[in-house]
PDB file of C-alpha atoms in Angstrom:
ATOM      1  CA  ASP H   1     -11.978 -10.270  16.176  1.00 63.00           C
ATOM      2  CA  GLY H   2      -8.347  -9.981  15.142  1.00 72.00           C
ATOM      3  CA  GLY H   3      -7.540  -8.832  11.685  1.00 93.00           C
ATOM      4  CA  ILE H   4      -6.033  -6.270   9.367  1.00 96.00           C
ATOM      5  CA  THR H   5      -7.685  -2.915   8.725  1.00 96.00           C
ATOM      6  CA  GLN H   6      -6.847  -0.855   5.708  1.00 97.00           C
ATOM      7  CA  SER H   7      -8.093   2.681   5.227  1.00 96.00           C
ATOM      8  CA  PRO H   8      -9.453   4.404   3.354  1.00 96.00           C
ATOM      9  CA  LYS H   9     -11.294   2.023   1.086  1.00 95.00           C
ATOM     10  CA  TYR H  10     -11.094   4.488  -1.818  1.00 95.00           C
ATOM     11  CA  LEU H  11      -8.566   7.246  -2.259  1.00 94.00           C
ATOM     12  CA  PHE H  12      -7.952   9.869  -4.957  1.00 91.00           C
ATOM     13  CA  ARG H  13      -4.687  11.527  -5.707  1.00 88.00           C
ATOM     14  CA  LYS H  14      -4.056  14.818  -7.493  1.00 88.00           C
ATOM     15  CA  GLU H  15      -1.019  15.378  -9.632  1.00 83.00           C
ATOM     16  CA  GLY H  16       2.128  16.035  -7.626  1.00 86.00           C
ATOM     17  CA  GLN H  17       0.522  14.925  -4.380  1.00 91.00           C
ATOM     18  CA  ASN H  18       1.746  12.351  -1.935  1.00 94.00           C
ATOM     19  CA  VAL H  19      -0.906  10.160  -0.326  1.00 95.00           C
ATOM     20  CA  THR H  20      -0.672   7.710   2.572  1.00 96.00           C
ATOM     21  CA  LEU H  21      -2.496   4.419   2.904  1.00 97.00           C
ATOM     22  CA  SER H  22      -3.079   3.088   6.360  1.00 98.00           C
ATOM     23  CA  CYS H  23      -2.624  -0.535   7.499  1.00 98.00           C
ATOM     24  CA  GLU H  24      -3.182  -1.657  11.054  1.00 98.00           C
ATOM     25  CA  GLN H  25      -3.149  -5.202  12.429  1.00 97.00           C
ATOM     26  CA  ASN H  26      -4.104  -6.607  15.868  1.00 96.00           C
ATOM     27  CA  LEU H  27      -2.911 -10.106  15.173  1.00 95.00           C
ATOM     28  CA  ASN H  28       0.425  -9.577  16.936  1.00 94.00           C
ATOM     29  CA  HIS H  29       2.185 -10.449  13.733  1.00 93.00           C
ATOM     30  CA  ASP H  30       5.828  -9.474  13.286  1.00 91.00           C
ATOM     31  CA  ALA H  31       5.905  -9.241   9.473  1.00 92.00           C
ATOM     32  CA  MET H  32       3.883  -6.887   7.295  1.00 95.00           C
ATOM     33  CA  TYR H  33       3.753  -6.517   3.523  1.00 95.00           C
ATOM     34  CA  TRP H  34       2.414  -4.143   0.905  1.00 97.00           C
ATOM     35  CA  TYR H  35       1.310  -5.378  -2.524  1.00 96.00           C
ATOM     36  CA  ARG H  36       0.050  -3.694  -5.636  1.00 97.00           C
ATOM     37  CA  GLN H  37      -2.602  -5.377  -7.809  1.00 95.00           C
ATOM     38  CA  ASP H  38      -3.405  -4.192 -11.339  1.00 92.00           C
ATOM     39  CA  PRO H  39      -6.514  -5.392 -13.189  1.00 85.00           C
ATOM     40  CA  GLY H  40      -6.241  -8.964 -14.318  1.00 77.00           C
ATOM     41  CA  GLN H  41      -2.832  -9.384 -12.777  1.00 80.00           C
ATOM     42  CA  GLY H  42      -1.329 -10.950  -9.742  1.00 86.00           C
ATOM     43  CA  LEU H  43       0.149  -9.256  -6.736  1.00 92.00           C
ATOM     44  CA  ARG H  44       3.476  -7.480  -6.836  1.00 93.00           C
ATOM     45  CA  LEU H  45       5.406  -6.854  -3.655  1.00 94.00           C
ATOM     46  CA  ILE H  46       6.210  -3.191  -2.894  1.00 96.00           C
ATOM     47  CA  TYR H  47       7.775  -3.316   0.579  1.00 97.00           C
ATOM     48  CA  TYR H  48       7.883  -5.653   3.536  1.00 95.00           C
ATOM     49  CA  SER H  49       8.965  -5.422   7.118  1.00 95.00           C
ATOM     50  CA  GLN H  50       9.874  -8.179   9.516  1.00 91.00           C
ATOM     51  CA  ILE H  51      10.470  -6.076  12.604  1.00 92.00           C
ATOM     52  CA  VAL H  52       9.794  -2.606  13.969  1.00 95.00           C
ATOM     53  CA  ASN H  53      12.047   0.099  12.515  1.00 96.00           C
ATOM     54  CA  ASP H  54      13.239  -2.117   9.680  1.00 95.00           C
ATOM     55  CA  PHE H  55      11.903  -2.751   6.214  1.00 96.00           C
ATOM     56  CA  GLN H  56      13.085  -3.996   2.795  1.00 95.00           C
ATOM     57  CA  LYS H  57      12.230  -3.114  -0.766  1.00 96.00           C
ATOM     58  CA  GLY H  58      10.192  -5.558  -2.785  1.00 94.00           C
ATOM     59  CA  ASP H  59      10.030  -5.868  -6.516  1.00 91.00           C
ATOM     60  CA  ILE H  60       8.426  -2.492  -7.304  1.00 95.00           C
ATOM     61  CA  ALA H  61       9.494  -0.095  -4.522  1.00 97.00           C
ATOM     62  CA  GLU H  62      10.265   2.933  -6.750  1.00 96.00           C
ATOM     63  CA  GLY H  63       7.886   5.822  -6.065  1.00 96.00           C
ATOM     64  CA  TYR H  64       6.752   4.389  -2.675  1.00 97.00           C
ATOM     65  CA  SER H  65       7.885   4.758   0.888  1.00 98.00           C
ATOM     66  CA  VAL H  66       6.978   3.050   4.153  1.00 98.00           C
ATOM     67  CA  SER H  67       7.627   3.287   7.899  1.00 98.00           C
ATOM     68  CA  ARG H  68       7.328   0.761  10.717  1.00 98.00           C
ATOM     69  CA  GLU H  69       7.372   2.706  13.949  1.00 97.00           C
ATOM     70  CA  LYS H  70       4.950   0.349  15.693  1.00 97.00           C
ATOM     71  CA  LYS H  71       4.432  -3.371  15.359  1.00 97.00           C
ATOM     72  CA  GLU H  72       0.767  -2.861  14.567  1.00 97.00           C
ATOM     73  CA  SER H  73       1.170  -0.256  11.860  1.00 98.00           C
ATOM     74  CA  PHE H  74       2.775  -0.215   8.402  1.00 98.00           C
ATOM     75  CA  PRO H  75       1.653   2.834   6.413  1.00 98.00           C
ATOM     76  CA  LEU H  76       2.457   3.185   2.704  1.00 98.00           C
ATOM     77  CA  THR H  77       3.078   6.542   1.058  1.00 97.00           C
ATOM     78  CA  VAL H  78       2.550   6.750  -2.657  1.00 96.00           C
ATOM     79  CA  THR H  79       4.776   9.680  -3.693  1.00 94.00           C
ATOM     80  CA  SER H  80       4.483  11.980  -6.642  1.00 90.00           C
ATOM     81  CA  ALA H  81       7.401  10.060  -8.170  1.00 89.00           C
ATOM     82  CA  GLN H  82       5.044   7.115  -8.794  1.00 90.00           C
ATOM     83  CA  LYS H  83       3.735   8.076 -12.196  1.00 87.00           C
ATOM     84  CA  ASN H  84       1.143   5.328 -12.540  1.00 91.00           C
ATOM     85  CA  PRO H  85      -0.320   4.874  -9.044  1.00 93.00           C
ATOM     86  CA  THR H  86      -3.795   3.800 -10.043  1.00 94.00           C
ATOM     87  CA  ALA H  87      -4.189   0.323  -8.600  1.00 95.00           C
ATOM     88  CA  PHE H  88      -5.611  -1.779  -5.810  1.00 96.00           C
ATOM     89  CA  TYR H  89      -3.257  -1.865  -2.789  1.00 97.00           C
ATOM     90  CA  LEU H  90      -3.264  -4.740  -0.368  1.00 96.00           C
ATOM     91  CA  CYS H  91      -1.614  -5.010   3.030  1.00 97.00           C
ATOM     92  CA  ALA H  92      -0.827  -8.342   4.637  1.00 96.00           C
ATOM     93  CA  SER H  93       0.841  -9.683   7.781  1.00 95.00           C
ATOM     94  CA  SER H  94       2.201 -12.990   9.032  1.00 91.00           C
ATOM     95  CA  ILE H  95       4.043 -14.450  11.960  1.00 87.00           C
ATOM     96  CA  ILE H  96       7.740 -14.731  11.365  1.00 77.00           C
ATOM     97  CA  GLN H  97       8.662 -17.890  13.250  1.00 67.00           C
ATOM     98  CA  GLY H  98       8.774 -20.646  10.697  1.00 62.00           C
ATOM     99  CA  ALA H  99       7.837 -17.937   8.260  1.00 55.00           C
ATOM    100  CA  GLY H 100       8.049 -20.072   5.139  1.00 64.00           C
ATOM    101  CA  ASN H 101       5.191 -22.228   6.394  1.00 73.00           C
ATOM    102  CA  GLN H 102       2.938 -19.501   7.552  1.00 81.00           C
ATOM    103  CA  PRO H 103       0.138 -17.928   5.493  1.00 88.00           C
ATOM    104  CA  GLN H 104      -0.243 -14.214   5.060  1.00 91.00           C
ATOM    105  CA  HIS H 105      -3.430 -12.531   6.299  1.00 94.00           C
ATOM    106  CA  PHE H 106      -4.781  -9.776   4.124  1.00 95.00           C
ATOM    107  CA  GLY H 107      -6.744  -6.586   4.599  1.00 96.00           C
ATOM    108  CA  ASP H 108      -9.668  -5.579   2.303  1.00 95.00           C
ATOM    109  CA  GLY H 109      -7.522  -3.265   0.240  1.00 96.00           C
ATOM    110  CA  THR H 110      -7.479   0.393  -0.764  1.00 97.00           C
ATOM    111  CA  ARG H 111      -8.329   1.455  -4.315  1.00 96.00           C
ATOM    112  CA  LEU H 112      -6.289   4.453  -5.390  1.00 95.00           C
ATOM    113  CA  SER H 113      -7.199   6.536  -8.431  1.00 93.00           C
ATOM    114  CA  ILE H 114      -5.824   9.634 -10.106  1.00 87.00           C
ATOM    115  CA  LEU H 115      -8.025  12.748 -10.257  1.00 82.00           C
TER     116      LEU H 115
ATOM    117  CA  GLY M   1      14.313 -17.862 -10.139  1.00 71.00           C
ATOM    118  CA  ASN M   2      11.099 -18.369  -8.265  1.00 80.00           C
ATOM    119  CA  SER M   3       7.895 -18.338 -10.316  1.00 88.00           C
ATOM    120  CA  VAL M   4       4.434 -19.731 -10.543  1.00 92.00           C
ATOM    121  CA  THR M   5       2.242 -20.488 -13.547  1.00 93.00           C
ATOM    122  CA  GLN M   6      -1.530 -20.757 -13.342  1.00 93.00           C
ATOM    123  CA  MET M   7      -3.930 -21.722 -16.060  1.00 88.00           C
ATOM    124  CA  GLU M   8      -5.353 -18.707 -17.795  1.00 85.00           C
ATOM    125  CA  GLY M   9      -8.884 -17.710 -17.202  1.00 86.00           C
ATOM    126  CA  PRO M  10     -11.626 -17.005 -17.152  1.00 94.00           C
ATOM    127  CA  VAL M  11     -12.803 -20.461 -16.394  1.00 96.00           C
ATOM    128  CA  THR M  12     -16.589 -20.702 -16.920  1.00 97.00           C
ATOM    129  CA  LEU M  13     -18.488 -23.584 -15.474  1.00 97.00           C
ATOM    130  CA  SER M  14     -22.078 -24.509 -14.801  1.00 97.00           C
ATOM    131  CA  GLU M  15     -23.134 -25.100 -11.201  1.00 97.00           C
ATOM    132  CA  GLU M  16     -22.252 -28.594  -9.907  1.00 97.00           C
ATOM    133  CA  ALA M  17     -19.497 -29.043 -12.484  1.00 98.00           C
ATOM    134  CA  PHE M  18     -16.039 -30.330 -11.560  1.00 98.00           C
ATOM    135  CA  LEU M  19     -13.309 -27.741 -11.206  1.00 97.00           C
ATOM    136  CA  THR M  20      -9.577 -27.997 -11.818  1.00 97.00           C
ATOM    137  CA  ILE M  21      -7.254 -25.018 -11.785  1.00 97.00           C
ATOM    138  CA  ASN M  22      -3.728 -25.952 -12.648  1.00 96.00           C
ATOM    139  CA  CYS M  23      -0.704 -24.508 -10.832  1.00 96.00           C
ATOM    140  CA  THR M  24       2.962 -25.282 -11.362  1.00 96.00           C
ATOM    141  CA  TYR M  25       5.857 -23.557  -9.700  1.00 93.00           C
ATOM    142  CA  THR M  26       9.593 -23.224  -9.582  1.00 89.00           C
ATOM    143  CA  ALA M  27      11.027 -22.280  -6.190  1.00 79.00           C
ATOM    144  CA  THR M  28      14.256 -22.663  -4.324  1.00 74.00           C
ATOM    145  CA  GLY M  29      14.422 -25.063  -1.459  1.00 76.00           C
ATOM    146  CA  TYR M  30      11.330 -26.822  -0.273  1.00 79.00           C
ATOM    147  CA  PRO M  31       8.392 -24.433  -0.551  1.00 86.00           C
ATOM    148  CA  SER M  32       5.137 -24.380   1.282  1.00 89.00           C
ATOM    149  CA  LEU M  33       2.205 -24.017  -1.032  1.00 93.00           C
ATOM    150  CA  PHE M  34      -0.926 -21.913  -0.632  1.00 94.00           C
ATOM    151  CA  TRP M  35      -4.159 -21.221  -2.541  1.00 97.00           C
ATOM    152  CA  TYR M  36      -5.897 -17.922  -1.905  1.00 97.00           C
ATOM    153  CA  VAL M  37      -9.314 -16.705  -3.071  1.00 97.00           C
ATOM    154  CA  GLN M  38     -10.304 -13.156  -3.834  1.00 96.00           C
ATOM    155  CA  TYR M  39     -13.940 -12.104  -4.080  1.00 94.00           C
ATOM    156  CA  PRO M  40     -14.809  -8.934  -6.011  1.00 89.00           C
ATOM    157  CA  GLY M  41     -13.587  -5.797  -4.301  1.00 86.00           C
ATOM    158  CA  GLU M  42     -12.044  -7.634  -1.386  1.00 90.00           C
ATOM    159  CA  GLY M  43      -8.621  -8.772  -0.192  1.00 92.00           C
ATOM    160  CA  LEU M  44      -7.301 -12.284  -0.418  1.00 95.00           C
ATOM    161  CA  GLN M  45      -8.401 -15.059   1.882  1.00 96.00           C
ATOM    162  CA  LEU M  46      -6.427 -18.211   2.580  1.00 96.00           C
ATOM    163  CA  LEU M  47      -8.249 -21.155   1.060  1.00 98.00           C
ATOM    164  CA  LEU M  48      -5.879 -24.021   1.820  1.00 97.00           C
ATOM    165  CA  LYS M  49      -2.227 -24.884   2.238  1.00 95.00           C
ATOM    166  CA  ALA M  50       0.245 -27.785   2.169  1.00 94.00           C
ATOM    167  CA  THR M  51       3.732 -27.730   3.637  1.00 89.00           C
ATOM    168  CA  LYS M  52       5.327 -30.959   2.542  1.00 88.00           C
ATOM    169  CA  ALA M  53       5.261 -33.440  -0.331  1.00 91.00           C
ATOM    170  CA  ASP M  54       2.038 -35.454  -0.701  1.00 94.00           C
ATOM    171  CA  ASP M  55       0.234 -33.262   1.806  1.00 94.00           C
ATOM    172  CA  LYS M  56      -3.365 -32.550   0.791  1.00 97.00           C
ATOM    173  CA  GLY M  57      -4.809 -29.237   1.778  1.00 96.00           C
ATOM    174  CA  SER M  58      -8.599 -28.993   1.885  1.00 97.00           C
ATOM    175  CA  ASN M  59     -11.268 -26.447   2.809  1.00 97.00           C
ATOM    176  CA  LYS M  60     -14.860 -25.724   1.805  1.00 96.00           C
ATOM    177  CA  GLY M  61     -14.843 -28.654  -0.604  1.00 97.00           C
ATOM    178  CA  PHE M  62     -11.666 -27.537  -2.346  1.00 98.00           C
ATOM    179  CA  GLU M  63      -8.566 -29.736  -2.357  1.00 98.00           C
ATOM    180  CA  ALA M  64      -5.001 -29.555  -3.585  1.00 98.00           C
ATOM    181  CA  THR M  65      -2.143 -32.055  -3.272  1.00 97.00           C
ATOM    182  CA  TYR M  66       1.509 -31.107  -3.011  1.00 95.00           C
ATOM    183  CA  ARG M  67       3.214 -32.930  -5.871  1.00 95.00           C
ATOM    184  CA  LYS M  68       6.927 -32.460  -5.492  1.00 90.00           C
ATOM    185  CA  GLU M  69       7.860 -34.625  -8.488  1.00 92.00           C
ATOM    186  CA  THR M  70       5.818 -32.501 -10.874  1.00 93.00           C
ATOM    187  CA  THR M  71       6.183 -29.222  -8.883  1.00 94.00           C
ATOM    188  CA  SER M  72       2.418 -28.815  -9.003  1.00 95.00           C
ATOM    189  CA  PHE M  73      -0.435 -27.846  -6.699  1.00 96.00           C
ATOM    190  CA  HIS M  74      -3.614 -28.081  -8.717  1.00 97.00           C
ATOM    191  CA  LEU M  75      -6.829 -26.920  -7.129  1.00 98.00           C
ATOM    192  CA  GLU M  76      -9.927 -29.128  -7.456  1.00 98.00           C
ATOM    193  CA  LYS M  77     -13.550 -29.089  -6.350  1.00 98.00           C
ATOM    194  CA  GLY M  78     -16.035 -31.785  -7.136  1.00 97.00           C
ATOM    195  CA  SER M  79     -19.144 -29.610  -7.473  1.00 97.00           C
ATOM    196  CA  VAL M  80     -18.865 -25.823  -7.798  1.00 98.00           C
ATOM    197  CA  GLN M  81     -21.488 -23.346  -6.701  1.00 97.00           C
ATOM    198  CA  VAL M  82     -22.294 -19.849  -7.972  1.00 97.00           C
ATOM    199  CA  SER M  83     -20.816 -18.523  -4.737  1.00 96.00           C
ATOM    200  CA  ASP M  84     -17.430 -19.934  -5.725  1.00 97.00           C
ATOM    201  CA  SER M  85     -17.115 -17.322  -8.458  1.00 97.00           C
ATOM    202  CA  ALA M  86     -13.915 -15.452  -7.594  1.00 96.00           C
ATOM    203  CA  VAL M  87     -10.264 -15.119  -8.533  1.00 96.00           C
ATOM    204  CA  TYR M  88      -7.969 -17.892  -7.273  1.00 97.00           C
ATOM    205  CA  PHE M  89      -4.253 -17.442  -6.641  1.00 96.00           C
ATOM    206  CA  CYS M  90      -1.625 -20.110  -6.232  1.00 95.00           C
ATOM    207  CA  ALA M  91       1.222 -18.882  -4.085  1.00 93.00           C
ATOM    208  CA  PRO M  92       4.359 -20.818  -3.115  1.00 91.00           C
ATOM    209  CA  SER M  93       6.606 -19.657  -0.320  1.00 85.00           C
ATOM    210  CA  PRO M  94      10.178 -20.409  -1.244  1.00 74.00           C
ATOM    211  CA  GLY M  95      11.795 -22.828   1.182  1.00 63.00           C
ATOM    212  CA  SER M  96      15.011 -20.857   1.212  1.00 57.00           C
ATOM    213  CA  SER M  97      13.182 -17.746   2.433  1.00 58.00           C
ATOM    214  CA  ASN M  98      12.785 -16.835   6.065  1.00 63.00           C
ATOM    215  CA  THR M  99      10.877 -13.674   5.299  1.00 68.00           C
ATOM    216  CA  GLY M 100       7.475 -15.195   4.704  1.00 73.00           C
ATOM    217  CA  LYS M 101       7.465 -13.775   1.205  1.00 81.00           C
ATOM    218  CA  LEU M 102       5.057 -15.386  -1.238  1.00 87.00           C
ATOM    219  CA  ILE M 103       5.226 -15.661  -5.029  1.00 88.00           C
ATOM    220  CA  PHE M 104       1.850 -14.967  -6.616  1.00 89.00           C
ATOM    221  CA  GLY M 105       0.608 -16.195  -9.966  1.00 84.00           C
ATOM    222  CA  GLN M 106      -1.521 -13.966 -12.131  1.00 89.00           C
ATOM    223  CA  GLY M 107      -4.709 -15.504 -10.716  1.00 93.00           C
ATOM    224  CA  THR M 108      -7.436 -17.492 -12.413  1.00 95.00           C
ATOM    225  CA  THR M 109     -10.942 -16.085 -12.620  1.00 95.00           C
ATOM    226  CA  LEU M 110     -13.708 -18.610 -12.061  1.00 97.00           C
ATOM    227  CA  GLN M 111     -17.227 -17.855 -13.212  1.00 97.00           C
ATOM    228  CA  VAL M 112     -19.939 -20.292 -12.177  1.00 97.00           C
ATOM    229  CA  LYS M 113     -23.310 -20.004 -13.920  1.00 97.00           C
ATOM    230  CA  PRO M 114     -26.547 -21.251 -12.437  1.00 95.00           C
TER     231      PRO M 114
END
């Protein structure tokens, strides 16, 4: 079955440490997205990418970095500059043709906590 | 700017009750409209969508009609089940955008009691 796989499901970060969240999709989608979800709140866009080797900042990009070296993969690094990283992180993808009419498909998320 | 407003939760209903979750939006251009559902500890799943005025999206007994004149996309279900307990997100996609970006509301938690 096609879908989006996020790993790990749970992740712990020590002070001053960078951690990387994995997101892989086999849907052949061009666009991929990273969101942050805090308890009782909606989703906030961190970064998105419409094509390999290109990505744009979303609304809350500070303290995060991404890469898009392959169409299938869009890893997110939470750097030590992100002072409040505890949250649920969701990755999504969509096709880009007629993008405004296309839904995003989501992974099951990674829950990041501070040790 | 682009924004979406959902009714605040939690919404608590008894099984077989009628559900309405209100959603209104402001968006540039002519947005497509989506409802997503999130079960505890999981990602979001697309529930239904509508891409033009007066379209009705439907799935699993849920319905929502694209009302351009009132910029609304209210979610309804005639008879809820305990298994419908989840968080529901209304998400327009701005018509002026070619990036596929969505605007998410804060979500509405639905609790259905037996």
